[in-house]
Short mmCIF file of C-alpha atoms in Angstrom, two decimals:
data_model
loop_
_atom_site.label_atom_id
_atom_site.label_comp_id
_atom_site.label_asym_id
_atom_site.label_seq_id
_atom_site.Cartn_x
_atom_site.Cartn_y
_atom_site.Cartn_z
CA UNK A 1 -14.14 1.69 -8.15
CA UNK A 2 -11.35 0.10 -9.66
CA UNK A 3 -8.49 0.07 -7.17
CA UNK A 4 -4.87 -0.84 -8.07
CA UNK A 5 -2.35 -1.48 -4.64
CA UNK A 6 1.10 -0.98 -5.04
CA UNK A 7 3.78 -3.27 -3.13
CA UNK A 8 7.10 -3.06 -3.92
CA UNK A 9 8.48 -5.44 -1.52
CA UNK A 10 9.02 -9.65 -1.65
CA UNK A 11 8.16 -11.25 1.25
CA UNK A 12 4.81 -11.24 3.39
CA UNK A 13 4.68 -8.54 6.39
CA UNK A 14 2.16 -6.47 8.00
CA UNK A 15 1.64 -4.10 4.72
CA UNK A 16 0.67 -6.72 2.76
CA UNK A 17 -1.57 -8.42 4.89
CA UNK A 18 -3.24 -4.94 5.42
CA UNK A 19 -3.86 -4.40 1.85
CA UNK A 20 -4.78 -8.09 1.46
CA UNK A 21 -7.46 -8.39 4.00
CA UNK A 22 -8.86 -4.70 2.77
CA UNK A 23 -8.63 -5.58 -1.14
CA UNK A 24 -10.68 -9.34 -0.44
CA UNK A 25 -13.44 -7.05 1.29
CA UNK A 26 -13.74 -4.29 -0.94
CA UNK A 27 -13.35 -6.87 -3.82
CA UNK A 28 -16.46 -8.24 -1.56
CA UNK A 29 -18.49 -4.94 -1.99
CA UNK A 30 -18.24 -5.25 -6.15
CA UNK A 31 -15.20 -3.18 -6.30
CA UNK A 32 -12.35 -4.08 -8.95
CA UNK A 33 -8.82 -4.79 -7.17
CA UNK A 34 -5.43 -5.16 -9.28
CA UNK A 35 -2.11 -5.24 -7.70
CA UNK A 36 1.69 -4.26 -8.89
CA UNK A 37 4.18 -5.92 -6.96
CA UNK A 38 7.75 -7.43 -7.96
CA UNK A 39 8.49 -10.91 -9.43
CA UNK A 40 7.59 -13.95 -7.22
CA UNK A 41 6.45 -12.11 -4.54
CA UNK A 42 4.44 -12.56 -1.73
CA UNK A 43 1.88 -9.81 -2.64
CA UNK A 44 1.33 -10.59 -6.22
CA UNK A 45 1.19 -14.38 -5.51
CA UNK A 46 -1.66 -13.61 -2.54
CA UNK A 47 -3.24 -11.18 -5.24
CA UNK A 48 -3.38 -13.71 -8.09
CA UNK A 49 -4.70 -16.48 -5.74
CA UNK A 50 -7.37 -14.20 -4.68
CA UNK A 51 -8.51 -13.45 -7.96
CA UNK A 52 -6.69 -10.42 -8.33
CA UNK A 53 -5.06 -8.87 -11.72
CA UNK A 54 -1.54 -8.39 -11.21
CA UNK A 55 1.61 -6.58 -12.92
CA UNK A 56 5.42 -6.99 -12.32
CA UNK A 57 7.07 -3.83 -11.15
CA UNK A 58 11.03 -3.52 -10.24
CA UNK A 59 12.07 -4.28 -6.33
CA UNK A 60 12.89 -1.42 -4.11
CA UNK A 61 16.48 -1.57 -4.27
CA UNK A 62 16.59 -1.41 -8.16
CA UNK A 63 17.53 1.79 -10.17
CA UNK A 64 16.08 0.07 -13.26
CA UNK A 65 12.44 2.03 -12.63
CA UNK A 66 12.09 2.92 -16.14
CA UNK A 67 10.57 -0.24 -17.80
CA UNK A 68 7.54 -0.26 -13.86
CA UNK A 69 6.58 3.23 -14.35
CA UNK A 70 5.44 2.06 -18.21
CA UNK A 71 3.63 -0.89 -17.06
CA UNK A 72 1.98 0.89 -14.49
CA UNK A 73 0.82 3.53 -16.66
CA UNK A 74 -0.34 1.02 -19.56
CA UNK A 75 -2.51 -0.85 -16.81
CA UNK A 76 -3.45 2.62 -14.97
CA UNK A 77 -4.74 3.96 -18.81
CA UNK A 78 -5.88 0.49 -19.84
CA UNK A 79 -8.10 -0.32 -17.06
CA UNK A 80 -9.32 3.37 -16.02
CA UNK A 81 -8.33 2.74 -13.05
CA UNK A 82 -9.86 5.43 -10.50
CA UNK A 83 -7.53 4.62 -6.99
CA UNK A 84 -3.82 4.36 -6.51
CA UNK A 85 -2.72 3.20 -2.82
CA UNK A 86 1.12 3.64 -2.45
CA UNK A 87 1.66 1.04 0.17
CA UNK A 88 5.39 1.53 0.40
CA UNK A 89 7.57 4.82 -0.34
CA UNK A 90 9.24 3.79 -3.58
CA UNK A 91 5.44 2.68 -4.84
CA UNK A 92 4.49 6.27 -3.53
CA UNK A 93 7.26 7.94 -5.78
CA UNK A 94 6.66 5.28 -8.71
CA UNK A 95 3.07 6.88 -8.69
CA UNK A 96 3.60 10.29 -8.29
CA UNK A 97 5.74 9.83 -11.66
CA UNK A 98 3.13 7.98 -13.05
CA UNK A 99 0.76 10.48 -12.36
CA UNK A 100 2.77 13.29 -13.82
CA UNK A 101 3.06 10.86 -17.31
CA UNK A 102 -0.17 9.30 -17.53
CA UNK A 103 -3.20 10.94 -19.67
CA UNK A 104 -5.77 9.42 -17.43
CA UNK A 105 -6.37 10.95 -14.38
CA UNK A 106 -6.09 9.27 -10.87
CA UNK A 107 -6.46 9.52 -7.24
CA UNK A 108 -3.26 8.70 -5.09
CA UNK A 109 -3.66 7.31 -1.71
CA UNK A 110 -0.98 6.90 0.55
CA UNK A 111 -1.59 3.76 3.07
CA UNK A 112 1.20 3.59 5.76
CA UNK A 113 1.14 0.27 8.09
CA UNK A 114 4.88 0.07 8.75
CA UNK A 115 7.46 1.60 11.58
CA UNK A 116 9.67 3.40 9.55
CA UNK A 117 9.17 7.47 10.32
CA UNK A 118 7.34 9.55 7.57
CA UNK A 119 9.31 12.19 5.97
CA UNK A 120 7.93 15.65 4.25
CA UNK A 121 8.02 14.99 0.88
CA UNK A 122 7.01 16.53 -2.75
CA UNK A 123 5.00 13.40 -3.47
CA UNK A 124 2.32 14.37 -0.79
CA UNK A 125 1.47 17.37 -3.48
CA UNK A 126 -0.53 14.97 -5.46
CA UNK A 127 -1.68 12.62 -2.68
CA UNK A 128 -5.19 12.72 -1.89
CA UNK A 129 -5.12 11.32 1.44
CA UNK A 130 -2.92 9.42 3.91
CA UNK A 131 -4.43 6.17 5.36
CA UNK A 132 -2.71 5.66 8.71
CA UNK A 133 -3.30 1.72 10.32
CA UNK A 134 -2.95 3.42 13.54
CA UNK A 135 -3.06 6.31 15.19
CA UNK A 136 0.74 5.99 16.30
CA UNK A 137 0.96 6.19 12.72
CA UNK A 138 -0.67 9.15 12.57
CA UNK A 139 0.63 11.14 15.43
CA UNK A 140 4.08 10.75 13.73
CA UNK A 141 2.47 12.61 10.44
CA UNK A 142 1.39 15.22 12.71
CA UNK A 143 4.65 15.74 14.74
CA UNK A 144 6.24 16.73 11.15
CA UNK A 145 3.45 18.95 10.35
CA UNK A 146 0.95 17.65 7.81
CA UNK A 147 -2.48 18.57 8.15
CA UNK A 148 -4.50 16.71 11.00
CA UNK A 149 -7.10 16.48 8.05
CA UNK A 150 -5.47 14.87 5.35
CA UNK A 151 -4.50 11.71 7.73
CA UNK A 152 -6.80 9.45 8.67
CA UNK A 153 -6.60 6.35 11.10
CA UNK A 154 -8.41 3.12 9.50
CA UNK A 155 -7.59 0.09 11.47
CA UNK A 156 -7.20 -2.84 10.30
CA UNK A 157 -10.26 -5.14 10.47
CA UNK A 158 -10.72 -8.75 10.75
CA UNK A 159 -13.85 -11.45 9.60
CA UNK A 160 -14.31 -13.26 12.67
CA UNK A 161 -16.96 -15.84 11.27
CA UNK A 162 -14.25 -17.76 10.22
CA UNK A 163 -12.25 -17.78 13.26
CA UNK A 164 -13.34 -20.72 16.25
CA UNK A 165 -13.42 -19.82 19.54
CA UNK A 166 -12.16 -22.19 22.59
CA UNK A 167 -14.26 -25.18 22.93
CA UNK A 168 -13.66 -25.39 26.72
CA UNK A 169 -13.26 -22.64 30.25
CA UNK A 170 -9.93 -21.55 30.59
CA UNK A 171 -8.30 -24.16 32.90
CA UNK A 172 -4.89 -25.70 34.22
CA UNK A 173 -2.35 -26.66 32.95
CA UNK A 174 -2.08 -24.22 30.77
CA UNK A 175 0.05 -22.95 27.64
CA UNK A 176 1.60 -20.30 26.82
CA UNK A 177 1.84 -18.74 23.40
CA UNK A 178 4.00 -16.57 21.41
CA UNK A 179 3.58 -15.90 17.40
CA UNK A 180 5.40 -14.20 15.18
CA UNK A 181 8.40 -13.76 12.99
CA UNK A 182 11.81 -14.60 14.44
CA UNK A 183 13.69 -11.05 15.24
CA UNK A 184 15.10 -9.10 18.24
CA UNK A 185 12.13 -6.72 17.93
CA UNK A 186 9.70 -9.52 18.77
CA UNK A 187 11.16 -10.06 22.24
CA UNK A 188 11.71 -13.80 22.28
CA UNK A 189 14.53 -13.56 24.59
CA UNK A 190 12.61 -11.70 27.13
CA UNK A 191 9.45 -14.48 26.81
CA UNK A 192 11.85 -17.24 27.81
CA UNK A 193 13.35 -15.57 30.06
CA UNK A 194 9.84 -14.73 31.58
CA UNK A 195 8.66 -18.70 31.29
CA UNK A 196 11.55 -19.53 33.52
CA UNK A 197 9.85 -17.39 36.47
CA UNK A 198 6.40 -18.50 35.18
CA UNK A 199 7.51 -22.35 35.76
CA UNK A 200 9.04 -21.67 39.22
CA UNK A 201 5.24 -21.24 40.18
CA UNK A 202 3.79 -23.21 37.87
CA UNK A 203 6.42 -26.19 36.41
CA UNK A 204 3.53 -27.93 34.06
CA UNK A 205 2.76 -25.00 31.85
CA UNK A 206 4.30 -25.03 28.81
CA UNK A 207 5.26 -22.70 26.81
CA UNK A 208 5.30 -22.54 22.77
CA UNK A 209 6.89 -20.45 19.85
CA UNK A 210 5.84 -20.38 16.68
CA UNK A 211 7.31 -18.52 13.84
CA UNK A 212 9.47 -18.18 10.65
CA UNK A 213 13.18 -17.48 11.10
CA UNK A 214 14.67 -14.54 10.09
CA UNK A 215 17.08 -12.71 12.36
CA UNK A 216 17.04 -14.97 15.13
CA UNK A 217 17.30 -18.75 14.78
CA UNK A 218 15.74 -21.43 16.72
CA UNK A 219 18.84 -22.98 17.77
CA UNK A 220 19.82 -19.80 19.46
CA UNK A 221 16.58 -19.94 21.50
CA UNK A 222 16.76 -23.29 22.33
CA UNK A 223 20.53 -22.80 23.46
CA UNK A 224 18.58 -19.67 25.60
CA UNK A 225 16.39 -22.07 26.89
CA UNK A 226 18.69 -24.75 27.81
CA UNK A 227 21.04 -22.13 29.98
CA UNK A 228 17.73 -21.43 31.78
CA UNK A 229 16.68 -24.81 32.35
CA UNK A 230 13.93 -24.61 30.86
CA UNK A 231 13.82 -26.64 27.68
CA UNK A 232 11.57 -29.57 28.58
CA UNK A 233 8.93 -26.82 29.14
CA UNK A 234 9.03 -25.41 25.53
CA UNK A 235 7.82 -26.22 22.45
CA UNK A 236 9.60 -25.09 19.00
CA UNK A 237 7.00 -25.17 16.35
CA UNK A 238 8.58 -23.60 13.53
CA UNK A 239 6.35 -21.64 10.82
CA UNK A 240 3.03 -22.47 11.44
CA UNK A 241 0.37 -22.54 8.48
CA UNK A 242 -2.69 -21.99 10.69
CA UNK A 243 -2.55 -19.24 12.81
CA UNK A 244 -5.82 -19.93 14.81
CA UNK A 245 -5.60 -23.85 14.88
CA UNK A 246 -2.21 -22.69 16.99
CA UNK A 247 -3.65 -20.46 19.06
CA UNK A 248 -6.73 -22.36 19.93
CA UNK A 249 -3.71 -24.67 21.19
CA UNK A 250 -2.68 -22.02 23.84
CA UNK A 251 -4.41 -20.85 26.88
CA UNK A 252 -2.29 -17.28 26.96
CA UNK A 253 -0.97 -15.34 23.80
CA UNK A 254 1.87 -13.13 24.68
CA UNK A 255 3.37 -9.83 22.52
CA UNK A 256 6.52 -9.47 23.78
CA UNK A 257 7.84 -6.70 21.28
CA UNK A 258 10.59 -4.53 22.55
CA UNK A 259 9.37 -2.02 19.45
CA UNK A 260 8.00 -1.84 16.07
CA UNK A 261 3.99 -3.12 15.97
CA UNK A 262 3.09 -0.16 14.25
CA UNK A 263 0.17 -2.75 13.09
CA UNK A 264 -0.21 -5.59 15.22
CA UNK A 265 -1.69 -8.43 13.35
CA UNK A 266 -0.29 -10.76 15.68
CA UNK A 267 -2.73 -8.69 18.61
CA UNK A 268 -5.73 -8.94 16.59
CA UNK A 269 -5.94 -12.69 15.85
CA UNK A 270 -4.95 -13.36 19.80
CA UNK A 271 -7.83 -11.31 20.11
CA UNK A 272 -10.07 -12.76 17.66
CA UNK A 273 -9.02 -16.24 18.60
CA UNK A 274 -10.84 -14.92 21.86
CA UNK A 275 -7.45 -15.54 23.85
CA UNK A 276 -6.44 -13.09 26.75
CA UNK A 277 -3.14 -11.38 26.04
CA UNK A 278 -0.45 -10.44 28.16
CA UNK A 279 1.58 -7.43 25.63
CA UNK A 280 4.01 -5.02 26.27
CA UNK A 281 3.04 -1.15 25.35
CA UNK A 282 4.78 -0.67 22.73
CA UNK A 283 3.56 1.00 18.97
CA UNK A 284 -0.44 0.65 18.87
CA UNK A 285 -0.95 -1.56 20.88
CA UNK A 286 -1.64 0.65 24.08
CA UNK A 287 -4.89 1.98 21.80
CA UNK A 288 -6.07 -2.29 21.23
CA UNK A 289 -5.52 -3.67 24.25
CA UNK A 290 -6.80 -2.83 28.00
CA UNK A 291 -3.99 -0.93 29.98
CA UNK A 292 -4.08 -3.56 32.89
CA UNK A 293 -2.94 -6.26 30.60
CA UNK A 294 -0.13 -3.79 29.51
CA UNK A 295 3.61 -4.41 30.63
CA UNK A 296 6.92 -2.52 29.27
CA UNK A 297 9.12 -3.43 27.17
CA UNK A 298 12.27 -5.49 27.78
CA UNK A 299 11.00 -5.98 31.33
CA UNK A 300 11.04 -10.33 31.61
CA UNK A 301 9.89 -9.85 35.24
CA UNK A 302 6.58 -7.93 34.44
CA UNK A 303 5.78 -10.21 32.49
CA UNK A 304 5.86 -13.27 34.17
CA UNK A 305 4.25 -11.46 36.88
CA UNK A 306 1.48 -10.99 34.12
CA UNK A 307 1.36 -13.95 32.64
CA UNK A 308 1.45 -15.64 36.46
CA UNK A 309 -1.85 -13.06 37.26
CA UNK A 310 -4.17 -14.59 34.46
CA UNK A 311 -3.33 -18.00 35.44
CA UNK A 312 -3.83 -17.80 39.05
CA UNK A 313 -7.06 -15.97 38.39
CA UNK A 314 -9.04 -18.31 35.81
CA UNK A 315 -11.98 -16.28 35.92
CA UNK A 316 -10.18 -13.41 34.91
CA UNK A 317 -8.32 -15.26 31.97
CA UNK A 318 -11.88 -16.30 30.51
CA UNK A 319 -13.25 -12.58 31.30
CA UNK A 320 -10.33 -11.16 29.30
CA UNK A 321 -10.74 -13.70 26.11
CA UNK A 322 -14.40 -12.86 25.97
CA UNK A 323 -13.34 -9.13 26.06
CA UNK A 324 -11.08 -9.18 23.56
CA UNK A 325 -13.41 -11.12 20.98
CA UNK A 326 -15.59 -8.66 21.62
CA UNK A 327 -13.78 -5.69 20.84
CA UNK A 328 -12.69 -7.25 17.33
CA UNK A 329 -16.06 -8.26 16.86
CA UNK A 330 -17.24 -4.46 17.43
CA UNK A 331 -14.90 -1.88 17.00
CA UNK A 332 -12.35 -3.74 14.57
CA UNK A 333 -14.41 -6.24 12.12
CA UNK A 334 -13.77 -6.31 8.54
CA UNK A 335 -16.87 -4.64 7.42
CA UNK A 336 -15.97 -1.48 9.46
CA UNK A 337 -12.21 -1.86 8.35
CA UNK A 338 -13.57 -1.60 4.25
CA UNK A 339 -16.48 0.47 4.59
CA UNK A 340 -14.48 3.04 6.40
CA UNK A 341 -11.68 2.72 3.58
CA UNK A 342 -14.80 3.06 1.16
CA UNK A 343 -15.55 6.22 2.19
CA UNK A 344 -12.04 7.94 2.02
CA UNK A 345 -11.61 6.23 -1.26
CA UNK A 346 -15.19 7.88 -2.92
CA UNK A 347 -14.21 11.41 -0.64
CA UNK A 348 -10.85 11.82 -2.41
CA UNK A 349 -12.41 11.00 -5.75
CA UNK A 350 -15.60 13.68 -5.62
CA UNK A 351 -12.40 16.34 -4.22
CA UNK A 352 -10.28 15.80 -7.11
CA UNK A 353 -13.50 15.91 -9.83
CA UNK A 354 -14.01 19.50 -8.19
#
């Protein structure tokens, strides 16, 4: 097949490293990937370091869609290119027009691995089939009506042979781990706020956070963490390059997201890294993780009590890591994750022939 993904947005997020990890396998099973994404971008500077053929297309916000829809359509006609996966809505409407211009005929795909609600729309005429990351993703489809056949849940999936596990048992002291961007949504507030209970029972853990900023700056959280007297126990760490090398640092990965996690990449590596998680139940991660590792959302308390559980109960903590490996290693591995995709992709192309 020769698959072209379309990204309309800059930076790096949890739709791009969907399509990334998916387009590397399938690229894998002889498959040819392109990508459209806009200028300097994240997505067409992952694509083109992967190997991948890329084209320029116009960001979201811009009206100018005139001079993408042509490009698109030159590389669509150029390359024959059987598979279009809309990974965003503007790239879903920039298809469907491309579609309606283009002489060669192609199969639209609509991939949705972000938290935004779907809405009933024309362009789902001409789409094939929607690719759902999760089935909270789904169920949100089906709450507006669509079809319960036309979307389909594909998880994410991820190669474990490259990931190490812990060298050593799961012993005191301990650390405690949080990843992720810097936002409200990600509940950093409500992990500091949980360490400060944590260290009441346990002063030499220590606790660290590790992530780009973006709506929430590290000198508000260490301001947080100074007014709870809690500084010398936590470690700012900034964006980190390598994911696993920092969590093979900590002893406990916590998700402390008060939403969003539609996809939860962070969840997966934790998991992968063969780290028990403490995570609150919010988007999918209730269908990942096991419930009694499950707290709510916004809830500091809970989660300290969590967090306190798995280190008072060492064998439990090692049980948990193992489990959690595991379960990547058998229900949400990379092979699964493309040959899954694979078969939606080669269904929706012997419908349309018909």
């Amino acid at each position: 097949m020769r698959i072209l993904n379309i990204i309309d947005i800059p930076w790096f997020s949890g739709i791009t490293g969907y399509a990334m990890d998916l387009s590397k396998g399938l690229a894998k099973q002889g498959h040819r990937i392109f990508f459209a994404g806009v200028k300097n971008g994240m997505p067409n500077k992952l694509a083109k370091e992967n190997g991948f053929e890329t084209v320029e297309i116009c960001s979201r916000k811009s009206p100018f869609i005139f001079g993408s829809i042509l490009r698109l359509k030159k590389l669509i006609e150029k390359e024959d290119i059987n598979i279009v996966n809309a990974h965003t809505g503007k790239a879903h409407f920039l298809t469907y027009v491309v579609s309606l211009l283009s002489k060669k005929k192609f199969v639209i795909i609509r991939t949705k691995s972000d938290t935004r609600y779907p809405k009933k729309s024309f362009l789902y005429k001409k789409t094939a089939k929607i690719i759902a990351a999760s089935e909270f993703i789904r169920k949100r489809y089906l709450e507006i009506g669509f079809e319960p056949e036309k979307v389909v849940t594909i998880y994410q999936g991820i190669d474990v042979s490259t990931i190490p596990l812990p060298t050593s048992d799961f012993r005191l002291p301990a650390s405690v781990g949080i990843i992720g961007r810097l936002d409200p949504v990600k509940g950093h507030k409500h992990f500091l706020e949980s360490a400060s209970n944590v260290l009441k029972k346990f002063p030499e853990i220590k606790f660290l956070i590790a992530g780009k900023e973006e709506n929430v700056k590290y000198k508000e959280l260490k301001e947080l963490a100074k007014k709870l007297e809690i500084e010398k126990s936590v470690e700012f760490l900034g964006f980190v390059e390598n994911v696993h090398q920092f969590m093979l640092r900590c002893s406990i990965g916590v998700i402390a997201s008060t939403g969003s996690e539609a996809v939860s990449r962070a969840l997966f590596e934790w998991m992968s890294s063969g780290k028990p998680v403490a995570a609150t139940s919010v988007g999918c991660i209730g269908e990942i993780m096991e419930e009694k590792f499950l707290v709510p959302p916004c809830n500091a308390d809970v989660l300290a009590q969590k967090i306190v559980e798995l280190l008072q109960n060492p064998a439990l903590a090692k049980n948990a890591g193992e489990t959690n490996r595991k379960k990547i290693e058998e229900k949400f591995n990379l092979e699964k994750f493309v040959t899954e995709t694979e078969r939606i992709f080669y269904e929706a192309i012997n419908d349309t022939s018909h």
